[in-house]
Amino acid sequence: HVTLVPSHLSCAVISEDERQVRYQERIHQSFGKVKYFYGVLGSPSIRSGKHYWEVDVSNKSAWILGVCVSLKCTANRNGPRMENYQPKNGYWVIGLWNAGNYSAFQDSVKYSDFQDGSHSTTYGPLIVPLFMTICPNRVGVFLDYEACTVSFFNVTSNGFLIYKFSNCRFSDSVFPYFSPMTCELPMTLCSPRS
């Protein structure tokens, strides 16, 4: 039974029953163009076993959800930036933004530039586009700690596999992760359908 844990650093508001999270802009917050996407952790922490939870994301134009390592999520007081959503930074997540771009966030890739005889290397996040014939209203997340996998399912489309992270390196406890991004509609934890 997963519940949401409030964070004083977050622009995410959690319902009284700790099952729903939504974005709410802070009055004194002035980032100009939004660069930070605040999320919340789920409880309890996970150190072993198989775990499954479902999240209703109906009508949302943006969201990120999955699994993360606690310290990586709370260490940056400005919140995670989009480019930080990578397994090497302790995030195994998928998301939606711009009301139609579904993506998985993988480790960054190395780009080399040999223009004008100079050589420079930059690292950009690898954002894997996800193509779905039926957009999910409900997403199932399955974590198998011992098998080192995190899988995402489109519960709306008969449990169709959306994406699977394999060979995850969990060095300690991990937590469910939820970010409503800057969409004010809620994300809601649901009881799995039988």
PDB file of C-alpha atoms in Angstrom:
ATOM      1  CA  HIS A   1       0.000   0.000   0.000  1.00  0.00           C
ATOM      2  CA  VAL A   2       1.859   3.088  -1.275  1.00  0.00           C
ATOM      3  CA  THR A   3       1.189   6.544   0.160  1.00  0.00           C
ATOM      4  CA  LEU A   4       2.691   9.928  -0.718  1.00  0.00           C
ATOM      5  CA  VAL A   5       5.165  11.760   1.528  1.00  0.00           C
ATOM      6  CA  PRO A   6       4.931  15.580   1.713  1.00  0.00           C
ATOM      7  CA  SER A   7       8.062  17.617   0.974  1.00  0.00           C
ATOM      8  CA  HIS A   8       8.528  21.198   2.143  1.00  0.00           C
ATOM      9  CA  LEU A   9      10.700  21.862  -0.933  1.00  0.00           C
ATOM     10  CA  SER A  10       8.034  20.816  -3.379  1.00  0.00           C
ATOM     11  CA  CYS A  11       5.397  22.723  -5.324  1.00  0.00           C
ATOM     12  CA  ALA A  12       3.378  19.528  -5.133  1.00  0.00           C
ATOM     13  CA  VAL A  13       0.346  19.456  -2.848  1.00  0.00           C
ATOM     14  CA  ILE A  14      -0.678  16.118  -1.352  1.00  0.00           C
ATOM     15  CA  SER A  15      -4.258  15.255  -0.401  1.00  0.00           C
ATOM     16  CA  GLU A  16      -5.208  14.506   3.192  1.00  0.00           C
ATOM     17  CA  ASP A  17      -5.471  10.765   2.486  1.00  0.00           C
ATOM     18  CA  GLU A  18      -1.926  10.845   0.971  1.00  0.00           C
ATOM     19  CA  ARG A  19      -3.127   9.245  -2.291  1.00  0.00           C
ATOM     20  CA  GLN A  20      -3.247  12.277  -4.616  1.00  0.00           C
ATOM     21  CA  VAL A  21      -0.667  14.880  -5.680  1.00  0.00           C
ATOM     22  CA  ARG A  22      -1.061  17.997  -7.800  1.00  0.00           C
ATOM     23  CA  TYR A  23       1.077  20.987  -8.750  1.00  0.00           C
ATOM     24  CA  GLN A  24       0.458  24.339  -7.092  1.00  0.00           C
ATOM     25  CA  GLU A  25       2.645  27.329  -7.873  1.00  0.00           C
ATOM     26  CA  ARG A  26       4.059  29.045  -4.826  1.00  0.00           C
ATOM     27  CA  ILE A  27       3.162  32.714  -4.490  1.00  0.00           C
ATOM     28  CA  HIS A  28       6.725  33.843  -3.764  1.00  0.00           C
ATOM     29  CA  GLN A  29       8.307  31.604  -6.377  1.00  0.00           C
ATOM     30  CA  SER A  30       9.819  33.462  -9.299  1.00  0.00           C
ATOM     31  CA  PHE A  31      11.852  31.146 -11.510  1.00  0.00           C
ATOM     32  CA  GLY A  32      10.745  32.963 -14.649  1.00  0.00           C
ATOM     33  CA  LYS A  33      10.643  30.183 -17.179  1.00  0.00           C
ATOM     34  CA  VAL A  34      10.038  26.934 -15.282  1.00  0.00           C
ATOM     35  CA  LYS A  35      13.241  24.884 -15.053  1.00  0.00           C
ATOM     36  CA  TYR A  36      12.450  22.728 -12.036  1.00  0.00           C
ATOM     37  CA  PHE A  37       9.886  19.978 -11.776  1.00  0.00           C
ATOM     38  CA  TYR A  38       9.044  19.087  -8.229  1.00  0.00           C
ATOM     39  CA  GLY A  39       7.992  15.638  -7.200  1.00  0.00           C
ATOM     40  CA  VAL A  40       7.257  13.655  -4.099  1.00  0.00           C
ATOM     41  CA  LEU A  41       8.346  10.270  -2.844  1.00  0.00           C
ATOM     42  CA  GLY A  42       6.095   7.383  -1.995  1.00  0.00           C
ATOM     43  CA  SER A  43       6.247   5.394   1.202  1.00  0.00           C
ATOM     44  CA  PRO A  44       7.345   2.858   2.327  1.00  0.00           C
ATOM     45  CA  SER A  45      10.941   2.598   1.146  1.00  0.00           C
ATOM     46  CA  ILE A  46      11.745  -0.548  -0.809  1.00  0.00           C
ATOM     47  CA  ARG A  47      14.812  -2.724  -0.105  1.00  0.00           C
ATOM     48  CA  SER A  48      13.655  -6.082  -1.443  1.00  0.00           C
ATOM     49  CA  GLY A  49      10.829  -7.968  -3.078  1.00  0.00           C
ATOM     50  CA  LYS A  50       8.295  -7.314  -5.803  1.00  0.00           C
ATOM     51  CA  HIS A  51       6.056  -4.253  -5.637  1.00  0.00           C
ATOM     52  CA  TYR A  52       3.245  -2.951  -7.839  1.00  0.00           C
ATOM     53  CA  TRP A  53       1.174   0.230  -7.766  1.00  0.00           C
ATOM     54  CA  GLU A  54      -1.116   2.058 -10.174  1.00  0.00           C
ATOM     55  CA  VAL A  55      -1.429   5.782 -10.837  1.00  0.00           C
ATOM     56  CA  ASP A  56      -4.353   7.564 -12.484  1.00  0.00           C
ATOM     57  CA  VAL A  57      -2.990  10.229 -14.848  1.00  0.00           C
ATOM     58  CA  SER A  58      -6.291  10.937 -16.650  1.00  0.00           C
ATOM     59  CA  ASN A  59      -6.494  14.271 -18.479  1.00  0.00           C
ATOM     60  CA  LYS A  60      -3.004  15.367 -17.370  1.00  0.00           C
ATOM     61  CA  SER A  61      -0.861  17.133 -19.972  1.00  0.00           C
ATOM     62  CA  ALA A  62       2.380  16.445 -18.066  1.00  0.00           C
ATOM     63  CA  TRP A  63       3.646  13.980 -15.437  1.00  0.00           C
ATOM     64  CA  ILE A  64       6.652  11.868 -14.469  1.00  0.00           C
ATOM     65  CA  LEU A  65       6.499   8.714 -12.385  1.00  0.00           C
ATOM     66  CA  GLY A  66       8.564   5.700 -11.487  1.00  0.00           C
ATOM     67  CA  VAL A  67      11.217   4.889  -8.909  1.00  0.00           C
ATOM     68  CA  CYS A  68      14.084   6.884  -7.428  1.00  0.00           C
ATOM     69  CA  VAL A  69      16.825   6.690  -4.830  1.00  0.00           C
ATOM     70  CA  SER A  70      15.995   8.800  -1.790  1.00  0.00           C
ATOM     71  CA  LEU A  71      19.180  10.801  -1.349  1.00  0.00           C
ATOM     72  CA  LYS A  72      19.388  11.720  -5.023  1.00  0.00           C
ATOM     73  CA  CYS A  73      15.843  13.076  -4.919  1.00  0.00           C
ATOM     74  CA  THR A  74      16.204  15.204  -1.821  1.00  0.00           C
ATOM     75  CA  ALA A  75      19.814  16.373  -2.063  1.00  0.00           C
ATOM     76  CA  ASN A  76      19.198  19.143  -4.613  1.00  0.00           C
ATOM     77  CA  ARG A  77      17.239  21.837  -2.822  1.00  0.00           C
ATOM     78  CA  ASN A  78      16.121  23.335  -6.129  1.00  0.00           C
ATOM     79  CA  GLY A  79      14.520  20.057  -7.118  1.00  0.00           C
ATOM     80  CA  PRO A  80      15.435  17.764  -9.971  1.00  0.00           C
ATOM     81  CA  ARG A  81      15.959  19.251 -13.419  1.00  0.00           C
ATOM     82  CA  MET A  82      14.690  17.423 -16.471  1.00  0.00           C
ATOM     83  CA  GLU A  83      18.224  16.350 -17.432  1.00  0.00           C
ATOM     84  CA  ASN A  84      18.703  14.743 -14.003  1.00  0.00           C
ATOM     85  CA  TYR A  85      16.012  12.144 -14.692  1.00  0.00           C
ATOM     86  CA  GLN A  86      18.469   9.350 -15.526  1.00  0.00           C
ATOM     87  CA  PRO A  87      19.234   5.958 -13.964  1.00  0.00           C
ATOM     88  CA  LYS A  88      22.817   7.031 -13.176  1.00  0.00           C
ATOM     89  CA  ASN A  89      21.301   9.808 -11.026  1.00  0.00           C
ATOM     90  CA  GLY A  90      18.951   7.401  -9.270  1.00  0.00           C
ATOM     91  CA  TYR A  91      15.800   7.857 -11.395  1.00  0.00           C
ATOM     92  CA  TRP A  92      14.013   5.110 -13.339  1.00  0.00           C
ATOM     93  CA  VAL A  93      11.078   7.088 -14.699  1.00  0.00           C
ATOM     94  CA  ILE A  94       8.809   7.667 -17.662  1.00  0.00           C
ATOM     95  CA  GLY A  95       6.717  10.731 -18.355  1.00  0.00           C
ATOM     96  CA  LEU A  96       4.477  12.848 -20.513  1.00  0.00           C
ATOM     97  CA  TRP A  97       4.859  16.480 -21.481  1.00  0.00           C
ATOM     98  CA  ASN A  98       3.379  18.802 -24.101  1.00  0.00           C
ATOM     99  CA  ALA A  99       0.131  16.792 -23.887  1.00  0.00           C
ATOM    100  CA  GLY A 100       1.360  14.016 -26.151  1.00  0.00           C
ATOM    101  CA  ASN A 101       5.091  13.315 -25.890  1.00  0.00           C
ATOM    102  CA  TYR A 102       5.562  10.131 -23.856  1.00  0.00           C
ATOM    103  CA  SER A 103       9.178   9.325 -23.002  1.00  0.00           C
ATOM    104  CA  ALA A 104      11.458   7.149 -20.930  1.00  0.00           C
ATOM    105  CA  PHE A 105      14.533   8.797 -19.450  1.00  0.00           C
ATOM    106  CA  GLN A 106      17.739   6.783 -19.927  1.00  0.00           C
ATOM    107  CA  ASP A 107      21.361   7.559 -19.083  1.00  0.00           C
ATOM    108  CA  SER A 108      23.020  10.373 -20.986  1.00  0.00           C
ATOM    109  CA  VAL A 109      24.914   9.732 -24.168  1.00  0.00           C
ATOM    110  CA  LYS A 110      28.204  11.199 -25.303  1.00  0.00           C
ATOM    111  CA  TYR A 111      28.257  13.549 -28.281  1.00  0.00           C
ATOM    112  CA  SER A 112      31.515  14.491 -29.985  1.00  0.00           C
ATOM    113  CA  ASP A 113      31.854  17.503 -32.260  1.00  0.00           C
ATOM    114  CA  PHE A 114      34.710  17.660 -34.758  1.00  0.00           C
ATOM    115  CA  GLN A 115      33.722  20.877 -36.537  1.00  0.00           C
ATOM    116  CA  ASP A 116      36.453  23.305 -37.576  1.00  0.00           C
ATOM    117  CA  GLY A 117      39.193  20.883 -36.505  1.00  0.00           C
ATOM    118  CA  SER A 118      38.297  21.275 -32.821  1.00  0.00           C
ATOM    119  CA  HIS A 119      37.023  18.489 -30.625  1.00  0.00           C
ATOM    120  CA  SER A 120      34.524  18.950 -27.839  1.00  0.00           C
ATOM    121  CA  THR A 121      32.397  16.487 -25.923  1.00  0.00           C
ATOM    122  CA  THR A 122      29.023  17.141 -24.349  1.00  0.00           C
ATOM    123  CA  TYR A 123      26.605  14.914 -22.473  1.00  0.00           C
ATOM    124  CA  GLY A 124      22.893  15.118 -23.109  1.00  0.00           C
ATOM    125  CA  PRO A 125      20.111  13.028 -21.641  1.00  0.00           C
ATOM    126  CA  LEU A 126      18.828  10.149 -23.722  1.00  0.00           C
ATOM    127  CA  ILE A 127      15.086  10.665 -23.967  1.00  0.00           C
ATOM    128  CA  VAL A 128      13.481   7.591 -25.510  1.00  0.00           C
ATOM    129  CA  PRO A 129      10.189   8.359 -27.299  1.00  0.00           C
ATOM    130  CA  LEU A 130       7.367   5.989 -26.373  1.00  0.00           C
ATOM    131  CA  PHE A 131       4.666   5.358 -28.966  1.00  0.00           C
ATOM    132  CA  MET A 132       1.255   4.215 -27.766  1.00  0.00           C
ATOM    133  CA  THR A 133      -1.883   3.558 -29.760  1.00  0.00           C
ATOM    134  CA  ILE A 134      -3.993   4.122 -26.630  1.00  0.00           C
ATOM    135  CA  CYS A 135      -2.893   6.894 -24.268  1.00  0.00           C
ATOM    136  CA  PRO A 136      -2.808   5.654 -20.683  1.00  0.00           C
ATOM    137  CA  ASN A 137      -5.302   6.994 -18.164  1.00  0.00           C
ATOM    138  CA  ARG A 138      -3.803   4.638 -15.615  1.00  0.00           C
ATOM    139  CA  VAL A 139      -0.173   3.484 -15.426  1.00  0.00           C
ATOM    140  CA  GLY A 140       0.998   0.430 -13.485  1.00  0.00           C
ATOM    141  CA  VAL A 141       4.529   0.384 -12.064  1.00  0.00           C
ATOM    142  CA  PHE A 142       6.153  -2.970 -11.224  1.00  0.00           C
ATOM    143  CA  LEU A 143       9.440  -3.021  -9.319  1.00  0.00           C
ATOM    144  CA  ASP A 144      11.326  -6.293  -8.881  1.00  0.00           C
ATOM    145  CA  TYR A 145      14.179  -5.356  -6.553  1.00  0.00           C
ATOM    146  CA  GLU A 146      16.106  -8.644  -6.796  1.00  0.00           C
ATOM    147  CA  ALA A 147      15.750  -8.858 -10.598  1.00  0.00           C
ATOM    148  CA  CYS A 148      16.819  -5.174 -10.826  1.00  0.00           C
ATOM    149  CA  THR A 149      13.927  -4.202 -13.105  1.00  0.00           C
ATOM    150  CA  VAL A 150      11.298  -1.458 -13.222  1.00  0.00           C
ATOM    151  CA  SER A 151       8.420  -1.983 -15.661  1.00  0.00           C
ATOM    152  CA  PHE A 152       5.580   0.328 -16.673  1.00  0.00           C
ATOM    153  CA  PHE A 153       2.212  -0.887 -17.950  1.00  0.00           C
ATOM    154  CA  ASN A 154      -0.672   0.825 -19.725  1.00  0.00           C
ATOM    155  CA  VAL A 155      -3.504  -0.434 -17.525  1.00  0.00           C
ATOM    156  CA  THR A 156      -5.959   1.398 -19.815  1.00  0.00           C
ATOM    157  CA  SER A 157      -4.820  -0.859 -22.686  1.00  0.00           C
ATOM    158  CA  ASN A 158      -5.112  -4.314 -21.034  1.00  0.00           C
ATOM    159  CA  GLY A 159      -1.787  -4.052 -19.218  1.00  0.00           C
ATOM    160  CA  PHE A 160       0.313  -3.453 -22.345  1.00  0.00           C
ATOM    161  CA  LEU A 161       4.027  -3.038 -21.474  1.00  0.00           C
ATOM    162  CA  ILE A 162       5.032   0.599 -22.002  1.00  0.00           C
ATOM    163  CA  TYR A 163       8.716   0.384 -21.046  1.00  0.00           C
ATOM    164  CA  LYS A 164      11.113  -1.694 -18.943  1.00  0.00           C
ATOM    165  CA  PHE A 165      14.348  -0.656 -17.259  1.00  0.00           C
ATOM    166  CA  SER A 166      16.674  -3.663 -16.838  1.00  0.00           C
ATOM    167  CA  ASN A 167      19.930  -4.067 -14.932  1.00  0.00           C
ATOM    168  CA  CYS A 168      18.983  -1.271 -12.527  1.00  0.00           C
ATOM    169  CA  ARG A 169      21.671  -0.605  -9.945  1.00  0.00           C
ATOM    170  CA  PHE A 170      19.824  -0.269  -6.642  1.00  0.00           C
ATOM    171  CA  SER A 171      22.543   0.291  -4.047  1.00  0.00           C
ATOM    172  CA  ASP A 172      20.102   0.991  -1.215  1.00  0.00           C
ATOM    173  CA  SER A 173      16.437   1.716  -0.611  1.00  0.00           C
ATOM    174  CA  VAL A 174      14.368   3.068  -3.475  1.00  0.00           C
ATOM    175  CA  PHE A 175      11.058   4.903  -3.355  1.00  0.00           C
ATOM    176  CA  PRO A 176       8.082   5.348  -5.658  1.00  0.00           C
ATOM    177  CA  TYR A 177       8.413   8.764  -7.350  1.00  0.00           C
ATOM    178  CA  PHE A 178       5.634  11.072  -8.559  1.00  0.00           C
ATOM    179  CA  SER A 179       5.894  14.454 -10.262  1.00  0.00           C
ATOM    180  CA  PRO A 180       2.792  16.308 -11.457  1.00  0.00           C
ATOM    181  CA  MET A 181       5.173  18.623 -13.361  1.00  0.00           C
ATOM    182  CA  THR A 182       3.445  21.988 -13.827  1.00  0.00           C
ATOM    183  CA  CYS A 183       0.023  20.508 -14.643  1.00  0.00           C
ATOM    184  CA  GLU A 184      -2.502  21.374 -11.927  1.00  0.00           C
ATOM    185  CA  LEU A 185      -4.649  18.283 -12.507  1.00  0.00           C
ATOM    186  CA  PRO A 186      -3.955  15.545  -9.931  1.00  0.00           C
ATOM    187  CA  MET A 187      -2.111  12.241 -10.139  1.00  0.00           C
ATOM    188  CA  THR A 188      -3.912   9.673  -7.978  1.00  0.00           C
ATOM    189  CA  LEU A 189      -2.696   6.394  -6.494  1.00  0.00           C
ATOM    190  CA  CYS A 190      -5.297   3.702  -7.207  1.00  0.00           C
ATOM    191  CA  SER A 191      -5.956   0.220  -5.941  1.00  0.00           C
ATOM    192  CA  PRO A 192      -4.837  -2.251  -8.618  1.00  0.00           C
ATOM    193  CA  ARG A 193      -7.697  -3.768 -10.604  1.00  0.00           C
ATOM    194  CA  SER A 194      -8.211  -7.471 -10.120  1.00  0.00           C
TER     195      SER A 194
END
